[in-house]
PDB file of C-alpha atoms in Angstrom:
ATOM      1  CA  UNK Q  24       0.000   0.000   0.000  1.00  0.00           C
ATOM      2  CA  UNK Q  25       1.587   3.152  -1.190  1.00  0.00           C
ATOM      3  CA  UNK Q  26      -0.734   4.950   1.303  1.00  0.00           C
ATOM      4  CA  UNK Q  27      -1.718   7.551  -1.151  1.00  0.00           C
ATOM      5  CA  UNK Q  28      -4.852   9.913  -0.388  1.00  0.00           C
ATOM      6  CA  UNK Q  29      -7.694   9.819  -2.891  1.00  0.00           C
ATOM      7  CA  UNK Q  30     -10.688  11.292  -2.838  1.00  0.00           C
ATOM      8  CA  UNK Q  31     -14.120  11.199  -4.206  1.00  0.00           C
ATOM      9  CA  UNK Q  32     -16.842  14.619  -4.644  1.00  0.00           C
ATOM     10  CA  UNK Q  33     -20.590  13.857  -5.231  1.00  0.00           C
ATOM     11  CA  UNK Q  34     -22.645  16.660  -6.129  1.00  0.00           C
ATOM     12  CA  UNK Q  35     -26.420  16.252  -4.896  1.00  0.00           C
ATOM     13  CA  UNK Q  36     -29.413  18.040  -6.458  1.00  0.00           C
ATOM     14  CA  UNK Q  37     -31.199  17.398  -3.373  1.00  0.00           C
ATOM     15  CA  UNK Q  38     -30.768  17.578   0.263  1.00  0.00           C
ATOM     16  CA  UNK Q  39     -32.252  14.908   0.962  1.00  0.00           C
ATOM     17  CA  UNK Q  40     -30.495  12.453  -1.205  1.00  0.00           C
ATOM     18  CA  UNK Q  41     -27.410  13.879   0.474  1.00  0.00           C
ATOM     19  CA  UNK Q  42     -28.485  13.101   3.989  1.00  0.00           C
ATOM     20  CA  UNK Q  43     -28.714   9.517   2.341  1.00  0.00           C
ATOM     21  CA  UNK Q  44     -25.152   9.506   1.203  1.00  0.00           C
ATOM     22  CA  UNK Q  45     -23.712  11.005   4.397  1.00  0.00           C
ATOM     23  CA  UNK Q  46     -26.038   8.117   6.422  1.00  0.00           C
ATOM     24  CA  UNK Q  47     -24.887   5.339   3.858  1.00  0.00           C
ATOM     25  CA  UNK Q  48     -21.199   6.675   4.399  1.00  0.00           C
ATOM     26  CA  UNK Q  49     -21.055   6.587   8.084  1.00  0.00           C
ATOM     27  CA  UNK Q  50     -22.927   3.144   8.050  1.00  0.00           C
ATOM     28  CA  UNK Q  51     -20.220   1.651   5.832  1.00  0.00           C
ATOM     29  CA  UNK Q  52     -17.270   3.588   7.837  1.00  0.00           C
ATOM     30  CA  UNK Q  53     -16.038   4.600   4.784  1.00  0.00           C
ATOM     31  CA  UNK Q  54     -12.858   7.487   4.998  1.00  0.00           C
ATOM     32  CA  UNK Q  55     -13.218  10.949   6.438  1.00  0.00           C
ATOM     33  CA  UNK Q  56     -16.555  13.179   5.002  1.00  0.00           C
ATOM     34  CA  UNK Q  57     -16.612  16.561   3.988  1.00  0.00           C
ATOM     35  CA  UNK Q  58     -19.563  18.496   3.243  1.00  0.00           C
ATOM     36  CA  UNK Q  59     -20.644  21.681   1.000  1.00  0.00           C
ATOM     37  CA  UNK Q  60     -23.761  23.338   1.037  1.00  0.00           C
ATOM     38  CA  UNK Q  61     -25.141  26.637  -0.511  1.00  0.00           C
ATOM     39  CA  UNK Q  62     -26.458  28.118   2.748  1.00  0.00           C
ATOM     40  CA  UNK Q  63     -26.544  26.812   6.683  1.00  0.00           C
ATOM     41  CA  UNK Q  64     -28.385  23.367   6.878  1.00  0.00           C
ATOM     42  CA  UNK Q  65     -28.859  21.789  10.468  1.00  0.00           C
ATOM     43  CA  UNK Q  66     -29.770  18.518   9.177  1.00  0.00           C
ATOM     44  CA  UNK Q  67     -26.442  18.097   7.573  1.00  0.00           C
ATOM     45  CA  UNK Q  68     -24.594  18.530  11.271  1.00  0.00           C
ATOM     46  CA  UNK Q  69     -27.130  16.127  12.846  1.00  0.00           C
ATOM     47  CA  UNK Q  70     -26.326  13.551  10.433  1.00  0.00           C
ATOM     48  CA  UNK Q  71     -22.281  14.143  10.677  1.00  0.00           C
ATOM     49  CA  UNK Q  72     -23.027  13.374  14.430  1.00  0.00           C
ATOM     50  CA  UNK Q  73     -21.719  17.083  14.952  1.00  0.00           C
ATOM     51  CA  UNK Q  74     -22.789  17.836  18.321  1.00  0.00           C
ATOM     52  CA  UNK Q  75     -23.215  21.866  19.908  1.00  0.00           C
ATOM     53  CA  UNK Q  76     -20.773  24.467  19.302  1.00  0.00           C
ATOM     54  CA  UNK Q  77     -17.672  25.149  21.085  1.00  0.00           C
ATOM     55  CA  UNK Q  78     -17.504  28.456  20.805  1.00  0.00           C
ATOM     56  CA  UNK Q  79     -19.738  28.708  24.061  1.00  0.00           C
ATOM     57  CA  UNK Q  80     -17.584  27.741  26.123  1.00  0.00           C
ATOM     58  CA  UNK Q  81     -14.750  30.513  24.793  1.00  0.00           C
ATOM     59  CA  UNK Q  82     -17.436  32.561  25.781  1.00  0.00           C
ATOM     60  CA  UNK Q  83     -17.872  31.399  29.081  1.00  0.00           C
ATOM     61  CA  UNK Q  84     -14.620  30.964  29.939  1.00  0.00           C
ATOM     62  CA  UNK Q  85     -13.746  34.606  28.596  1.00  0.00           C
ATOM     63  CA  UNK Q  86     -16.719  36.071  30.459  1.00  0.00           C
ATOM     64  CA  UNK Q  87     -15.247  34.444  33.854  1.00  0.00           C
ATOM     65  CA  UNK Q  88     -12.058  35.929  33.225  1.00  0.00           C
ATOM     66  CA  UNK Q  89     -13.213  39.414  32.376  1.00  0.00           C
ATOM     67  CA  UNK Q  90     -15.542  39.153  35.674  1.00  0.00           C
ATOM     68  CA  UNK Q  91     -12.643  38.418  37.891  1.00  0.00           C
ATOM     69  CA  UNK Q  92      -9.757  40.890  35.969  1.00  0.00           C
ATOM     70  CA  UNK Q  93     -12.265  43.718  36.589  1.00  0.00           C
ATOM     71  CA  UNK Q  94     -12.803  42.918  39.849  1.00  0.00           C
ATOM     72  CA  UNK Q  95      -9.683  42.632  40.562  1.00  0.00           C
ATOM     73  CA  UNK Q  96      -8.476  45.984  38.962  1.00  0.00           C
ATOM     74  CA  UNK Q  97     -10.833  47.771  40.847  1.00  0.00           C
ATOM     75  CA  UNK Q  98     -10.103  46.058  43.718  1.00  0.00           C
ATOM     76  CA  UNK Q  99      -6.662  46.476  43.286  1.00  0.00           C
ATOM     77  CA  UNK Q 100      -7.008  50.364  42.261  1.00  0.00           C
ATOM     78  CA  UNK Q 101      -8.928  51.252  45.624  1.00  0.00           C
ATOM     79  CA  UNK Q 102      -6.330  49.757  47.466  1.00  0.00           C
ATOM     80  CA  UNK Q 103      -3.597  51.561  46.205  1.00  0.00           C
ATOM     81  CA  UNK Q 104      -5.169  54.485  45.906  1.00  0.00           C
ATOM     82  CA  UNK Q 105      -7.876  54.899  48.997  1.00  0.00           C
ATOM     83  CA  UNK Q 106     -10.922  56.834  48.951  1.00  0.00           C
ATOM     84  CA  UNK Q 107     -12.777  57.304  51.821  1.00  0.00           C
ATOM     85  CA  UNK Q 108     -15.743  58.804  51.480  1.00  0.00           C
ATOM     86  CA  UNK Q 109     -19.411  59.058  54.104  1.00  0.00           C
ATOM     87  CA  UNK Q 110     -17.548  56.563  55.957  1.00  0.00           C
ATOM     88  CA  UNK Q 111     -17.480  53.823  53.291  1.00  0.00           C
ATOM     89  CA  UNK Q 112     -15.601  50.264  53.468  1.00  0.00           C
ATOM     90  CA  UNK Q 113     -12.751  50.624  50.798  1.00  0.00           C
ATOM     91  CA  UNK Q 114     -13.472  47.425  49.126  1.00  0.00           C
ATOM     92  CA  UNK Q 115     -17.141  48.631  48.228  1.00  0.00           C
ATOM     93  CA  UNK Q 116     -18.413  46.105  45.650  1.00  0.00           C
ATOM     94  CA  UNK Q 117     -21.405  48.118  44.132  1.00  0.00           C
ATOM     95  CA  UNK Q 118     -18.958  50.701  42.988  1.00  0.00           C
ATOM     96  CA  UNK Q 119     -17.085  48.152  41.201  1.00  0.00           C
ATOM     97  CA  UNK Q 120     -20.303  46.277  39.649  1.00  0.00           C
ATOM     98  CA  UNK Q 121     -19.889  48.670  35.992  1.00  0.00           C
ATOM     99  CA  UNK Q 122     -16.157  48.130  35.787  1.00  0.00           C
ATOM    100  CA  UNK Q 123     -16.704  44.459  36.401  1.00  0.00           C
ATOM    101  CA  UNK Q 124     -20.121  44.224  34.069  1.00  0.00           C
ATOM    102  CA  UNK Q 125     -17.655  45.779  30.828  1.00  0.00           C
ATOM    103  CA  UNK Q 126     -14.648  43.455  31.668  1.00  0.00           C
ATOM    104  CA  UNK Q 127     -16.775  40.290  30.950  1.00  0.00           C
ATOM    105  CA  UNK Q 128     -18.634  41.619  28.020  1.00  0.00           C
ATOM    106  CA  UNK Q 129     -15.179  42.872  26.303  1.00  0.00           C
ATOM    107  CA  UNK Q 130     -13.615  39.167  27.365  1.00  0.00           C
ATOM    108  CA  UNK Q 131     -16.512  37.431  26.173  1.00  0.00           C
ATOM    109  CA  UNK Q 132     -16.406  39.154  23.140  1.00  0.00           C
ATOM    110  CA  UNK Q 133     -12.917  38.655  22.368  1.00  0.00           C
ATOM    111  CA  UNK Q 134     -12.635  34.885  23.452  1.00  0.00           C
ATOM    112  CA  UNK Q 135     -15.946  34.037  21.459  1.00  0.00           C
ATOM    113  CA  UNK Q 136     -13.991  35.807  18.199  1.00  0.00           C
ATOM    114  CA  UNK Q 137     -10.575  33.941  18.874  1.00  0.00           C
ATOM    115  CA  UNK Q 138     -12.833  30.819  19.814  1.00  0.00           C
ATOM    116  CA  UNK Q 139     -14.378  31.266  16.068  1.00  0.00           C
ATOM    117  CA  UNK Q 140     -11.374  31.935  14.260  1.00  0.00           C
ATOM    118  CA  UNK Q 141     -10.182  28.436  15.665  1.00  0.00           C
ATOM    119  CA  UNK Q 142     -12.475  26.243  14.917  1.00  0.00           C
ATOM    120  CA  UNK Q 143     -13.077  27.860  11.400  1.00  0.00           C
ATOM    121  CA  UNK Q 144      -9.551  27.088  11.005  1.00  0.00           C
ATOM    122  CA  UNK Q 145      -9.225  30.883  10.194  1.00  0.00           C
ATOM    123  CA  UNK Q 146      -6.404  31.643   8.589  1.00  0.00           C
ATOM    124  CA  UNK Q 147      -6.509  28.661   6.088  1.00  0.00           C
ATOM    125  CA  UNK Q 148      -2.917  27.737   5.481  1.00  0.00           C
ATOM    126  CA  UNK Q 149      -3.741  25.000   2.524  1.00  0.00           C
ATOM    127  CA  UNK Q 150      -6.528  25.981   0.183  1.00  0.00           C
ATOM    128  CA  UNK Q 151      -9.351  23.377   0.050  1.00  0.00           C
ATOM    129  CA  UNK Q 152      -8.863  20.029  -2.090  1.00  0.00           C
ATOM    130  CA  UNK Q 153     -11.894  20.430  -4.036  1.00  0.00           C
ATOM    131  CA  UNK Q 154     -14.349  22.820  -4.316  1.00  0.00           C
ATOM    132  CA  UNK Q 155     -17.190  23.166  -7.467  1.00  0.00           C
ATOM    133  CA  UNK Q 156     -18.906  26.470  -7.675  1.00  0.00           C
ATOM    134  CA  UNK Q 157     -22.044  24.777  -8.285  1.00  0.00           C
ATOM    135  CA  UNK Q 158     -22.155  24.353  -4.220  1.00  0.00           C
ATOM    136  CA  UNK Q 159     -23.008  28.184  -4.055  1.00  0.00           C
ATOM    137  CA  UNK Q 160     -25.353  28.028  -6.538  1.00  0.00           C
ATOM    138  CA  UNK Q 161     -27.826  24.814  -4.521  1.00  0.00           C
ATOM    139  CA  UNK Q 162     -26.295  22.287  -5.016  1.00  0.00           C
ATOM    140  CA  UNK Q 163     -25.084  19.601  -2.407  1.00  0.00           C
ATOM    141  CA  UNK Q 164     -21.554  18.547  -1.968  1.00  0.00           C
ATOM    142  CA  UNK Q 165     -20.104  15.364  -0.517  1.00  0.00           C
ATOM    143  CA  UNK Q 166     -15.757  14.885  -0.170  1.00  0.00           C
ATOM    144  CA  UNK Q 167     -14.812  11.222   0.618  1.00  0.00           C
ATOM    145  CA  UNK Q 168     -11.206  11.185   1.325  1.00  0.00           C
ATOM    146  CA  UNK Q 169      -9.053   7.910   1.775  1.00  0.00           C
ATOM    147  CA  UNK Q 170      -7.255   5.052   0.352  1.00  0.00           C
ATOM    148  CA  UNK Q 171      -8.124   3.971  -3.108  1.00  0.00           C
ATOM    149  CA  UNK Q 172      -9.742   1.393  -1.707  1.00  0.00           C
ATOM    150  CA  UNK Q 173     -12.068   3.214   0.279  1.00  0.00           C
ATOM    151  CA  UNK Q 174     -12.628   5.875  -2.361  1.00  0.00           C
ATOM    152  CA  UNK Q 175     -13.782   3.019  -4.440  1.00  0.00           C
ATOM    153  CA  UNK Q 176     -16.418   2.204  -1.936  1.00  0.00           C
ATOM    154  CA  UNK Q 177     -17.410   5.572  -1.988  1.00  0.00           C
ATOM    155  CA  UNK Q 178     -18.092   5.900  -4.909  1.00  0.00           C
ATOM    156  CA  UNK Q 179     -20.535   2.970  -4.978  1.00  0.00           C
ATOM    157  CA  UNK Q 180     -22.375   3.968  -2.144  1.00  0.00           C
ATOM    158  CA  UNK Q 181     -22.794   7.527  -3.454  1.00  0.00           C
ATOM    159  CA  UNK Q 182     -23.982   6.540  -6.930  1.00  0.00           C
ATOM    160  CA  UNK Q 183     -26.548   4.489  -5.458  1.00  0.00           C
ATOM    161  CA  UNK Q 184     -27.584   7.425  -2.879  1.00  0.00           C
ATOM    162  CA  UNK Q 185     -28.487   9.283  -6.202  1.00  0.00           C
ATOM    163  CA  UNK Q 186     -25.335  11.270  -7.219  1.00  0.00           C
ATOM    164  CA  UNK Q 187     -26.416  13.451  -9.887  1.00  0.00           C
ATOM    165  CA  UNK Q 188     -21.952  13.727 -10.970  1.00  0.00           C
ATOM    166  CA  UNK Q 189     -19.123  12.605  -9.283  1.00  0.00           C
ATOM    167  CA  UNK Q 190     -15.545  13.576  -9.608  1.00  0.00           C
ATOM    168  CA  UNK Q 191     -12.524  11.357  -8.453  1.00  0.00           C
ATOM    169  CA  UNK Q 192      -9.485  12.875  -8.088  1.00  0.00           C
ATOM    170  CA  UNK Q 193      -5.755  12.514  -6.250  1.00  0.00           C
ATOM    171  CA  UNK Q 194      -5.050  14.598  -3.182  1.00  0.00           C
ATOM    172  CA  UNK Q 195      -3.996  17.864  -3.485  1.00  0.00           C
ATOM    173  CA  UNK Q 196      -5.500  18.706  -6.783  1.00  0.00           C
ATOM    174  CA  UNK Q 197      -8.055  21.065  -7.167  1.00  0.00           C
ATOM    175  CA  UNK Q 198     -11.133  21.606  -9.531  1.00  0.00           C
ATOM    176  CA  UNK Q 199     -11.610  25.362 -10.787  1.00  0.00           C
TER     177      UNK Q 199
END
């Protein structure tokens, strides 16, 4: 085995027919599946098996930090620099509640964009192996990549799902 990648691009008229081929793929275990689609389509993540988003938790986890790096500015502001006023404890959270309020939208904000660009895989680094403008236009794509072997399985499965034209080609080639 020279352990060469192939792959294998359906294009799909219909969305359902896809949802076939992706089930049919994943039921025969057949190499790694890569989707197109002209606009958003939740049933294609269900049937990947692609679960929530992980940007949440960038969010979260941003939000947290902003909360406690606010708090602890202002903290740490009042105690250098006292102000004593009416008789007030220096450590007076209610004058710190803004301070602390902007710190975890502004972290939130900016670990929900960092969490975004990484899992877009922003910047791309290698162009995409195959791409056919067609996708943007309404039609459905489907990307088997693997061994010849399993490119040739593939490719039976998705011309019996319906594949209205399929295009084989070697890794690292790309279709204009």
């Amino acid at each position: 085995m020279s352990g060469a990648q192939r792959g294998i691009l359906a294009s799909f008229d219909h969305l359902d027919a896809t949802l076939e081929a992706i089930k049919a793929l994943q039921k025969g275990k057949v190499g790694e599946i890569t989707t197109f689609s002209p606009l958003p389509e939740h049933h294609i993540e269900h049937a990947l098996g692609h679960g929530p988003s992980p940007v949440r938790v960038f969010t979260l986890v941003g939000g947290l930090t902003g909360a406690a790096t606010g708090l602890a500015f202002t903290a740490w502001t009042a105690m250098d620099w006292p102000l004593i006023v009416g008789g007030k404890p220096i450590l007076s959270v209610p004058a710190f509640i803004i301070i602390i309020f902007e710190m975890t939208i502004l972290f939130g904000v900016l670990s929900t964009v960092i969490g975004l660009f990484i899992n877009m895989r922003i910047p791309r680094l290698r162009p995409l192996v195959v791409y056919d403008p067609l996708f943007s236009a309404g039609r459905f794509g489907v990307y088997v990549k693997g061994s010849p072997e399993v490119v040739q399985e593939a490719s039976r499965i998705l011309q019996a799902a319906g594949a209205s034209e399929l295009q084989e080609d070697e890794e690292g080639t790309a279709h204009d």
